[in-house]
Tab-separated table of C-alpha atoms in Angstrom:
chain	number	residue	atom	x	y	z
A	1	MET	CA	83.361	23.199	-115.873
A	2	GLU	CA	86.727	21.701	-115.234
A	3	LYS	CA	86.837	18.044	-114.889
A	4	ILE	CA	89.526	15.402	-114.128
A	5	PRO	CA	89.560	12.678	-116.898
A	6	ILE	CA	88.919	9.020	-115.800
A	7	LEU	CA	90.571	6.599	-118.140
A	8	LYS	CA	89.728	3.105	-118.619
A	9	MET	CA	92.702	0.921	-118.896
A	10	GLY	CA	91.775	-2.804	-119.281
A	11	LYS	CA	90.091	-3.818	-116.229
A	12	PHE	CA	91.152	-0.764	-114.221
A	13	LEU	CA	90.340	2.830	-114.201
A	14	LEU	CA	93.237	5.405	-114.235
A	15	VAL	CA	92.743	8.884	-112.749
A	16	THR	CA	95.705	11.209	-113.191
A	17	ILE	CA	95.468	14.535	-111.013
A	18	GLN	CA	97.426	16.956	-112.965
A	19	VAL	CA	95.874	20.221	-111.489
A	20	ASP	CA	95.461	21.687	-108.183
A	21	LEU	CA	92.536	20.040	-106.615
A	22	TYR	CA	90.098	22.312	-105.092
A	23	ASP	CA	87.161	21.100	-103.024
A	24	ARG	CA	84.387	21.315	-105.652
A	25	LEU	CA	86.714	19.411	-108.141
A	26	ALA	CA	87.345	16.779	-105.680
A	27	LEU	CA	83.728	16.178	-104.878
A	28	THR	CA	82.967	15.966	-108.626
A	29	LEU	CA	85.800	13.468	-109.008
A	30	GLU	CA	84.545	11.408	-106.240
A	31	GLU	CA	81.015	11.283	-107.868
A	32	ASP	CA	82.377	10.678	-111.441
A	33	LEU	CA	84.598	7.979	-110.258
A	34	ILE	CA	82.091	6.025	-108.448
A	35	GLN	CA	79.726	6.260	-111.545
A	36	MET	CA	82.491	5.087	-113.809
A	37	VAL	CA	83.224	2.065	-111.452
A	38	PHE	CA	79.508	1.245	-111.522
A	39	LYS	CA	79.296	1.575	-115.345
A	40	THR	CA	82.463	-0.209	-116.411
A	41	GLY	CA	82.431	-2.797	-113.505
A	42	SER	CA	86.147	-2.005	-113.049
A	43	LYS	CA	87.882	-4.228	-110.239
A	44	GLY	CA	90.588	-1.582	-109.577
A	45	VAL	CA	91.041	2.124	-109.352
A	46	LEU	CA	94.299	3.874	-109.612
A	47	ILE	CA	94.672	7.375	-108.578
A	48	ASP	CA	98.105	9.106	-109.539
A	49	ILE	CA	98.712	12.005	-107.288
A	50	SER	CA	102.359	12.643	-108.256
A	51	ALA	CA	101.679	16.122	-109.283
A	52	LEU	CA	99.720	16.952	-106.160
A	53	SER	CA	102.050	19.014	-103.972
A	54	ILE	CA	99.356	20.423	-101.455
A	55	VAL	CA	96.988	18.388	-99.732
A	56	ASP	CA	94.536	19.178	-96.832
A	57	SER	CA	92.300	17.125	-94.468
A	58	PHE	CA	89.403	17.412	-96.930
A	59	MET	CA	91.416	16.049	-99.846
A	60	GLY	CA	92.654	13.183	-97.357
A	61	LYS	CA	88.932	12.510	-96.530
A	62	ILE	CA	87.986	12.373	-100.256
A	63	ILE	CA	90.797	9.954	-101.085
A	64	GLY	CA	89.611	7.909	-98.115
A	65	ASN	CA	85.904	8.168	-99.325
A	66	ILE	CA	86.786	7.042	-102.817
A	67	ALA	CA	88.634	4.018	-101.394
A	68	GLY	CA	85.753	3.105	-99.019
A	69	MET	CA	83.071	3.475	-101.726
A	70	SER	CA	85.135	1.574	-104.278
A	71	SER	CA	85.762	-1.378	-101.850
A	72	ILE	CA	82.061	-1.775	-101.089
A	73	MET	CA	81.474	-1.864	-104.894
A	74	ASP	CA	84.244	-4.630	-105.127
A	75	ALA	CA	86.883	-2.395	-106.540
A	76	GLU	CA	90.311	-1.800	-104.927
A	77	THR	CA	91.794	1.699	-104.750
A	78	VAL	CA	95.534	2.200	-105.237
A	79	VAL	CA	97.031	5.658	-104.580
A	80	VAL	CA	100.306	6.079	-106.402
A	81	GLY	CA	103.250	8.676	-106.502
A	82	MET	CA	102.555	10.486	-103.309
A	83	GLN	CA	105.034	13.267	-102.709
A	84	PRO	CA	107.112	13.086	-99.457
A	85	ALA	CA	105.670	16.440	-97.995
A	86	VAL	CA	102.174	15.120	-98.922
A	87	ALA	CA	102.685	11.841	-97.020
A	88	ILE	CA	104.041	13.743	-93.964
A	89	THR	CA	101.185	16.203	-93.944
A	90	LEU	CA	98.561	13.451	-94.110
A	91	ILE	CA	100.329	11.787	-91.301
A	92	GLU	CA	100.533	14.900	-89.206
A	93	LEU	CA	96.786	15.546	-89.844
A	94	GLY	CA	96.213	12.025	-88.461
A	95	LEU	CA	94.901	10.549	-91.677
A	96	PRO	CA	96.913	7.432	-92.385
A	97	LEU	CA	94.428	6.303	-94.968
A	98	SER	CA	94.426	2.826	-93.774
A	99	GLY	CA	91.863	1.430	-96.326
A	100	VAL	CA	93.903	2.594	-99.234
A	101	HIS	CA	96.642	0.517	-101.032
A	102	THR	CA	99.684	2.687	-102.076
A	103	ALA	CA	102.457	2.104	-104.675
A	104	LEU	CA	105.516	4.241	-105.670
A	105	ASN	CA	104.441	4.833	-109.249
A	106	VAL	CA	101.778	3.956	-111.852
A	107	GLU	CA	103.783	0.932	-113.077
A	108	LYS	CA	104.079	-0.580	-109.559
A	109	GLY	CA	100.338	0.370	-108.786
A	110	MET	CA	99.185	-1.544	-111.893
A	111	ALA	CA	101.294	-4.516	-110.863
A	112	LEU	CA	99.945	-4.402	-107.504
A	113	LEU	CA	96.290	-4.405	-108.789
A	114	GLU	CA	97.164	-7.047	-111.351
A	115	SER	CA	98.496	-9.198	-108.534
A	116	ARG	CA	95.434	-8.826	-106.454
A	117	MET	CA	93.040	-10.003	-109.087
A	118	PRO	CA	92.168	-13.636	-108.963
A	119	PRO	CA	93.158	-15.247	-112.273
A	120	SER	CA	89.756	-16.902	-112.678
A	121	LEU	CA	88.088	-13.562	-112.351
A	122	ASP	CA	90.330	-11.924	-114.915
A	123	ASP	CA	89.301	-14.355	-117.687
A	124	ALA	CA	85.641	-14.048	-116.777
A	125	ASN	CA	85.973	-10.222	-116.923
A	126	ASP	CA	87.654	-10.180	-120.124
A	127	ASP	CA	84.990	-12.248	-121.649
A	128	ASP	CA	82.403	-9.839	-120.419
A	129	VAL	CA	84.238	-6.764	-121.757
A	130	ASP	CA	84.567	-8.305	-125.180
B	1	MET	CA	128.556	79.742	-74.911
B	2	GLU	CA	128.176	75.868	-74.610
B	3	THR	CA	129.258	73.873	-77.576
B	4	PRO	CA	127.331	70.694	-78.061
B	5	ILE	CA	129.181	67.573	-77.337
B	6	PHE	CA	129.180	66.360	-80.973
B	7	GLU	CA	130.563	69.514	-82.204
B	8	ILE	CA	133.356	69.151	-79.650
B	9	LEU	CA	134.154	65.681	-80.770
B	10	ARG	CA	133.990	66.551	-84.429
B	11	SER	CA	136.431	69.303	-84.135
B	12	LYS	CA	138.632	67.394	-81.865
B	13	LYS	CA	138.728	64.180	-83.903
B	14	ASP	CA	142.409	63.923	-84.219
B	15	ARG	CA	142.887	64.448	-80.509
B	16	VAL	CA	140.481	61.772	-79.703
B	17	LEU	CA	142.314	59.285	-81.893
B	18	GLN	CA	145.664	60.165	-80.708
B	19	LEU	CA	144.650	59.856	-76.985
B	20	TRP	CA	142.744	56.484	-77.668
B	21	LEU	CA	145.896	54.967	-79.433
B	22	GLN	CA	147.804	56.154	-76.306
B	23	VAL	CA	145.450	54.475	-73.920
B	24	GLN	CA	145.439	51.321	-76.177
B	25	GLN	CA	149.357	51.090	-75.929
B	26	MET	CA	149.256	51.436	-72.211
B	27	ASP	CA	146.650	48.589	-71.834
B	28	THR	CA	148.621	45.667	-72.922
B	29	GLU	CA	145.487	43.521	-72.959
B	30	VAL	CA	144.386	45.582	-76.001
B	31	SER	CA	147.534	46.087	-77.902
B	32	ASN	CA	149.664	42.994	-77.570
B	33	ASN	CA	147.321	40.798	-79.762
B	34	TYR	CA	147.416	42.772	-82.785
B	35	ASN	CA	149.956	41.912	-85.638
B	36	THR	CA	151.021	45.354	-86.145
B	37	ALA	CA	150.438	49.000	-84.578
B	38	ASP	CA	149.517	50.141	-88.178
B	39	GLU	CA	146.738	47.740	-88.295
B	40	LEU	CA	145.344	48.803	-84.944
B	41	ARG	CA	145.882	52.334	-85.824
B	42	ALA	CA	143.954	51.987	-89.100
B	43	GLN	CA	141.101	50.213	-87.494
B	44	SER	CA	140.796	52.729	-84.665
B	45	THR	CA	140.949	55.565	-87.264
B	46	GLU	CA	138.041	54.030	-89.045
B	47	PHE	CA	136.015	53.679	-85.810
B	48	VAL	CA	136.501	57.261	-84.690
B	49	ASP	CA	135.635	58.409	-88.272
B	50	ILE	CA	132.436	56.571	-88.350
B	51	LEU	CA	131.576	57.457	-84.705
B	52	VAL	CA	132.202	61.047	-85.021
B	53	GLY	CA	130.402	61.187	-88.520
B	54	SER	CA	127.275	59.552	-87.099
B	55	LEU	CA	126.832	61.758	-84.070
B	56	ASN	CA	124.503	64.396	-84.121
B	57	GLU	CA	121.948	66.089	-81.571
B	58	ASN	CA	119.450	63.026	-81.988
B	59	THR	CA	121.715	60.184	-82.204
B	60	VAL	CA	123.715	61.126	-79.011
B	61	GLN	CA	120.443	60.791	-77.083
B	62	ASP	CA	118.992	57.892	-78.822
B	63	PHE	CA	120.975	54.861	-79.631
B	64	SER	CA	118.201	53.078	-81.478
B	65	SER	CA	117.949	55.994	-83.995
B	66	PRO	CA	118.156	54.644	-87.532
B	67	GLU	CA	120.759	57.365	-88.290
B	68	LEU	CA	123.197	55.270	-86.440
B	69	GLU	CA	122.895	52.285	-88.882
B	70	ALA	CA	126.419	52.953	-90.300
B	71	LEU	CA	127.919	52.689	-86.789
B	72	THR	CA	125.971	49.649	-85.569
B	73	ASP	CA	126.912	47.806	-88.967
B	74	TYR	CA	130.338	48.884	-88.441
B	75	ILE	CA	130.561	47.654	-84.789
B	76	SER	CA	128.853	44.271	-85.741
B	77	SER	CA	131.308	43.700	-88.497
B	78	LEU	CA	134.304	44.824	-86.294
B	79	THR	CA	133.034	42.353	-83.529
B	80	ILE	CA	132.748	39.523	-85.861
B	81	SER	CA	136.253	40.012	-87.513
B	82	ARG	CA	137.822	40.155	-84.144
B	83	ALA	CA	136.127	37.195	-83.021
B	84	ARG	CA	137.299	35.355	-86.101
B	85	GLN	CA	140.877	36.619	-85.385
B	86	GLY	CA	140.587	35.071	-81.993
B	87	PHE	CA	140.182	37.917	-79.674
B	88	SER	CA	138.155	37.050	-76.556
B	89	PRO	CA	134.930	39.073	-75.969
B	90	ARG	CA	136.661	40.671	-73.121
B	91	GLU	CA	139.535	42.050	-75.274
B	92	THR	CA	136.999	43.458	-77.708
B	93	ALA	CA	134.888	45.067	-74.878
B	94	THR	CA	138.198	46.472	-73.399
B	95	TYR	CA	139.100	47.880	-76.869
B	96	ILE	CA	135.791	49.741	-77.097
B	97	PHE	CA	135.693	51.055	-73.451
B	98	THR	CA	139.221	52.518	-73.848
B	99	LEU	CA	137.569	54.832	-76.428
B	100	LYS	CA	135.433	55.919	-73.473
B	101	ASP	CA	138.525	57.184	-71.643
B	102	ALA	CA	139.887	59.101	-74.517
B	103	LEU	CA	136.545	60.720	-75.058
B	104	LEU	CA	136.199	61.776	-71.581
B	105	LYS	CA	139.582	63.158	-71.476
B	106	VAL	CA	138.927	65.176	-74.505
B	107	LEU	CA	135.880	66.621	-72.941
B	108	SER	CA	137.546	67.571	-69.731
B	109	GLU	CA	140.077	69.444	-71.588
B	110	GLN	CA	137.478	71.306	-73.498
B	111	ASN	CA	135.080	71.963	-70.516
B	112	SER	CA	137.469	72.248	-67.665
B	113	ASP	CA	135.906	75.658	-66.532
B	114	ASN	CA	132.244	74.355	-66.749
B	115	PRO	CA	131.895	71.222	-64.428
B	116	GLN	CA	128.150	71.209	-64.820
B	117	GLN	CA	128.478	70.884	-68.532
B	118	LEU	CA	131.202	68.437	-68.180
B	119	TYR	CA	129.305	66.184	-65.996
B	120	GLN	CA	126.219	66.145	-68.218
B	121	ASP	CA	128.393	65.484	-71.360
B	122	SER	CA	130.325	62.591	-69.403
B	123	ILE	CA	127.099	60.705	-68.633
B	124	LEU	CA	125.996	61.013	-72.263
B	125	VAL	CA	129.423	59.864	-73.461
B	126	SER	CA	129.388	57.045	-71.056
B	127	LYS	CA	125.922	55.872	-72.032
B	128	PHE	CA	126.780	55.888	-75.657
B	129	ILE	CA	129.930	53.961	-75.406
B	130	ASP	CA	128.175	51.546	-73.025
B	131	ASN	CA	125.626	50.959	-75.615
B	132	ILE	CA	128.318	50.213	-78.156
B	133	GLY	CA	129.726	47.735	-75.803
B	134	ILE	CA	126.466	45.939	-75.320
B	135	LEU	CA	125.824	45.922	-79.098
B	136	SER	CA	129.252	44.277	-79.583
B	137	PHE	CA	128.493	41.601	-76.992
B	138	GLU	CA	125.024	41.036	-78.578
B	139	THR	CA	126.661	40.497	-81.947
B	140	PHE	CA	129.081	38.183	-80.411
B	141	ILE	CA	126.596	35.987	-78.710
B	142	THR	CA	124.403	35.896	-81.983
B	143	GLY	CA	127.523	34.826	-83.885
B	144	ARG	CA	127.952	32.119	-81.465
B	145	GLU	CA	124.326	30.938	-81.600
B	146	ASP	CA	124.654	30.894	-85.405
B	147	VAL	CA	127.649	28.682	-85.167
B	148	ILE	CA	125.721	26.300	-82.514
B	149	PHE	CA	122.458	26.191	-84.888
B	150	GLN	CA	124.649	25.373	-87.946
B	151	GLN	CA	126.453	22.735	-86.062
B	152	SER	CA	123.281	21.039	-84.775
B	153	GLU	CA	121.720	21.068	-88.126
B	154	GLU	CA	124.841	19.530	-89.585
B	155	MET	CA	124.754	16.904	-87.003
B	156	ALA	CA	121.220	16.026	-87.587
B	157	GLU	CA	121.964	15.670	-91.306
B	158	LEU	CA	125.262	13.710	-90.603
B	159	SER	CA	123.422	11.232	-88.326
B	160	THR	CA	120.673	10.136	-90.673
B	161	PRO	CA	122.159	8.572	-93.747
B	162	VAL	CA	119.895	6.733	-96.178
B	163	ILE	CA	121.749	3.654	-97.547
B	164	ARG	CA	120.681	1.792	-100.488
B	165	VAL	CA	121.508	-1.719	-99.431
B	166	TRP	CA	120.004	-3.375	-102.658
B	167	ASN	CA	118.134	-2.574	-105.533
B	168	GLY	CA	114.784	-1.633	-103.952
B	169	ILE	CA	115.900	-1.754	-100.436
B	170	LEU	CA	116.845	1.188	-98.337
B	171	ALA	CA	118.382	1.183	-94.781
B	172	MET	CA	118.496	4.071	-92.387
B	173	PRO	CA	120.301	3.414	-89.080
B	174	ILE	CA	119.428	5.848	-86.409
B	175	ILE	CA	122.018	6.655	-83.807
B	176	GLY	CA	121.015	8.830	-80.745
B	177	THR	CA	117.796	9.882	-79.164
B	178	LEU	CA	114.672	10.448	-81.568
B	179	ASP	CA	113.031	13.676	-80.855
B	180	SER	CA	110.446	15.499	-82.706
B	181	ALA	CA	112.756	17.656	-84.843
B	182	ARG	CA	114.886	14.659	-85.707
B	183	THR	CA	112.144	12.465	-86.608
B	184	GLN	CA	111.123	15.179	-89.113
B	185	VAL	CA	114.511	14.872	-90.571
B	186	VAL	CA	114.608	11.162	-90.535
B	187	MET	CA	111.167	11.105	-92.255
B	188	GLU	CA	111.986	13.662	-94.729
B	189	ASN	CA	115.318	11.952	-95.827
B	190	LEU	CA	113.828	8.388	-95.854
B	191	LEU	CA	110.772	9.456	-98.031
B	192	GLN	CA	113.020	11.493	-100.370
B	193	GLY	CA	115.339	8.553	-100.521
B	194	ILE	CA	112.420	6.235	-101.475
B	195	VAL	CA	111.220	8.686	-104.166
B	196	ASP	CA	115.015	9.095	-105.641
B	197	THR	CA	115.887	5.438	-105.855
B	198	GLY	CA	112.281	3.982	-106.301
B	199	SER	CA	112.748	1.597	-103.411
B	200	SER	CA	109.746	-0.380	-102.158
B	201	ILE	CA	111.224	-1.435	-99.019
B	202	ALA	CA	112.816	0.808	-96.145
B	203	ILE	CA	114.582	-0.697	-93.153
B	204	LEU	CA	114.699	1.616	-90.119
B	205	ASP	CA	117.272	0.337	-87.786
B	206	ILE	CA	117.116	1.738	-84.128
B	207	SER	CA	119.720	-0.327	-82.578
B	208	GLY	CA	121.559	2.818	-81.896
B	209	VAL	CA	118.537	4.508	-80.138
B	210	PRO	CA	119.296	4.383	-76.358
B	211	ALA	CA	115.717	4.308	-75.304
B	212	VAL	CA	112.277	4.153	-76.719
B	213	ASP	CA	109.542	5.896	-74.839
B	214	SER	CA	105.952	6.501	-75.987
B	215	LEU	CA	106.921	9.620	-77.729
B	216	VAL	CA	109.626	7.921	-79.604
B	217	ALA	CA	107.334	5.022	-80.561
B	218	GLN	CA	104.756	7.648	-81.711
B	219	HIS	CA	107.422	9.225	-84.068
B	220	LEU	CA	108.231	5.632	-85.332
B	221	ILE	CA	104.715	4.767	-86.098
B	222	LYS	CA	104.282	8.195	-87.845
B	223	THR	CA	107.248	7.302	-90.012
B	224	VAL	CA	106.129	3.788	-90.840
B	225	ASN	CA	102.716	5.215	-91.855
B	226	ALA	CA	104.226	7.928	-94.122
B	227	THR	CA	106.325	5.268	-95.818
B	228	ARG	CA	103.252	3.179	-96.411
B	229	LEU	CA	101.471	6.225	-97.819
B	230	MET	CA	104.295	6.607	-100.310
B	231	GLY	CA	103.770	3.041	-101.437
B	232	ALA	CA	106.729	1.433	-99.748
B	233	GLU	CA	106.994	-0.953	-96.797
B	234	CYS	CA	108.872	0.127	-93.667
B	235	ILE	CA	110.616	-2.340	-91.396
B	236	ILE	CA	111.613	-1.540	-87.957
B	237	SER	CA	114.829	-3.457	-87.057
B	238	GLY	CA	117.266	-3.553	-84.159
B	239	ILE	CA	114.664	-3.868	-81.367
B	240	ARG	CA	117.004	-4.956	-78.402
B	241	PRO	CA	115.581	-6.808	-75.609
B	242	GLU	CA	115.364	-3.783	-73.400
B	243	ILE	CA	113.471	-1.879	-75.987
B	244	ALA	CA	111.007	-4.667	-76.365
B	245	GLN	CA	110.648	-4.752	-72.547
B	246	THR	CA	109.977	-1.006	-72.136
B	247	VAL	CA	107.584	-0.867	-75.174
B	248	VAL	CA	105.367	-3.618	-73.786
B	249	HIS	CA	105.513	-2.164	-70.205
B	250	LEU	CA	104.388	1.223	-71.476
B	251	GLY	CA	101.617	-0.538	-73.467
B	252	ILE	CA	102.659	0.603	-76.894
B	253	ASP	CA	101.112	-1.338	-79.769
B	254	LEU	CA	103.569	-1.971	-82.388
B	255	SER	CA	101.721	-4.869	-83.823
B	256	GLN	CA	100.788	-3.172	-86.992
B	257	MET	CA	104.313	-2.564	-87.862
B	258	ILE	CA	106.916	-5.024	-89.210
B	259	THR	CA	109.374	-5.394	-86.541
B	260	LYS	CA	112.539	-7.631	-86.506
B	261	ALA	CA	115.120	-8.063	-83.869
B	262	THR	CA	118.236	-7.649	-86.170
B	263	LEU	CA	119.146	-5.817	-89.232
B	264	GLU	CA	119.855	-9.194	-90.610
B	265	SER	CA	116.458	-10.650	-90.263
B	266	ALA	CA	115.004	-7.595	-91.695
B	267	LEU	CA	117.132	-7.807	-94.672
B	268	LYS	CA	115.994	-11.437	-95.111
B	269	PHE	CA	112.402	-10.457	-94.784
B	270	ALA	CA	113.147	-7.650	-97.614
B	271	PHE	CA	114.588	-10.138	-99.891
B	272	ASN	CA	111.806	-12.536	-99.285
B	273	SER	CA	109.160	-10.018	-100.164
B	274	LEU	CA	111.065	-9.048	-103.296
B	275	GLN	CA	111.368	-12.605	-104.265
B	276	LEU	CA	115.167	-12.649	-104.042
B	277	GLU	CA	117.095	-15.336	-102.842
B	278	VAL	CA	120.661	-15.402	-101.218
B	279	ARG	CA	122.483	-18.520	-101.737
B	280	ARG	CA	125.989	-20.032	-101.367
B	281	THR	CA	127.564	-20.648	-104.786
B	282	GLN	CA	128.289	-24.230	-105.354
B	283	ARG	CA	132.020	-24.624	-106.018
B	284	GLU	CA	131.867	-28.275	-106.699
B	285	LYS	CA	129.675	-27.568	-109.869
B	286	LEU	CA	132.326	-25.042	-111.053
B	287	ASN	CA	135.253	-27.348	-110.719
């Protein structure tokens, strides 16, 4: 079965959605991602949706869900690279994704996550990983 | 032996044309606007050719018949070209209706001994030419509407410029009322501008918006939310005292957005969040 890869980058998880996201795939992603957050103890999740050109209310809900689940597991979610059409669609659908952080691109998203990590925690985490 | 009307017209094509040109010359309204009589003659000849060519027993009864496509296309292009040359719709209509005079005259010459047949044919011809007149008017109005539509689109495009004020800061002054269609344009342009320039702050200046009601506020909130989804921040600036008053009186909650009274303070805020500083250069040190 098709799967969306979840990459571990330092303290964060990086998900790049490069294919059309159908409902089943989105649900699998939601489950895999939360498992990964639990397994790796990541403090941040970065979802790159710059290749996503079509979005529906279900997708909006899944993104909201991932953010909500991550936040109760003490990980922040940043959605990056949203296309203008996707942003307008989500707003028109009444899904402002208020719990989700956003950034223009992966680089800025990383910087945002980086800036939200308390410095002391960073060190402790690095030790744990090593 | 009754000859069908289209047969008469086909055999008497030259006579029709000759009579039509005569009537046109008498009617100053038609003739005096043309550059040359030759031009008018050429156009009229083509018209009569196409008209007679497309008439048969079906089309003479039924104007919506697909066999008349050549004629309707020709009339549409004729109307448009005449409108471009500066003819009023009245002049074009008169031009078409003078053809009726010519046709009726030819029919009466042909059927002078058969008033019953002449009457029926006259009604047919009248109806046919009236339909051509209506078509011409329709084309004229459609052309006008296209122009109006194009202009309003251009206006919407013109009135929503996205300005890159600084590296990473965009500004968009909105002049005029914000309705749904315009908000859409504003939103699209702003978001596209954010993608193109990679800016993280967008300033929406509404000092040129005459009034803010709950609908406009709704549109503003939508735009701010969409910008946030893109990963940028949107500041609303140019809130005049009257606007602040109406917004509060209407009970609209703008507390979730960053609002500033002037573009200046919005810019200051933007510099601040990008950790930029604007300072006066110190001349003493240079000297």
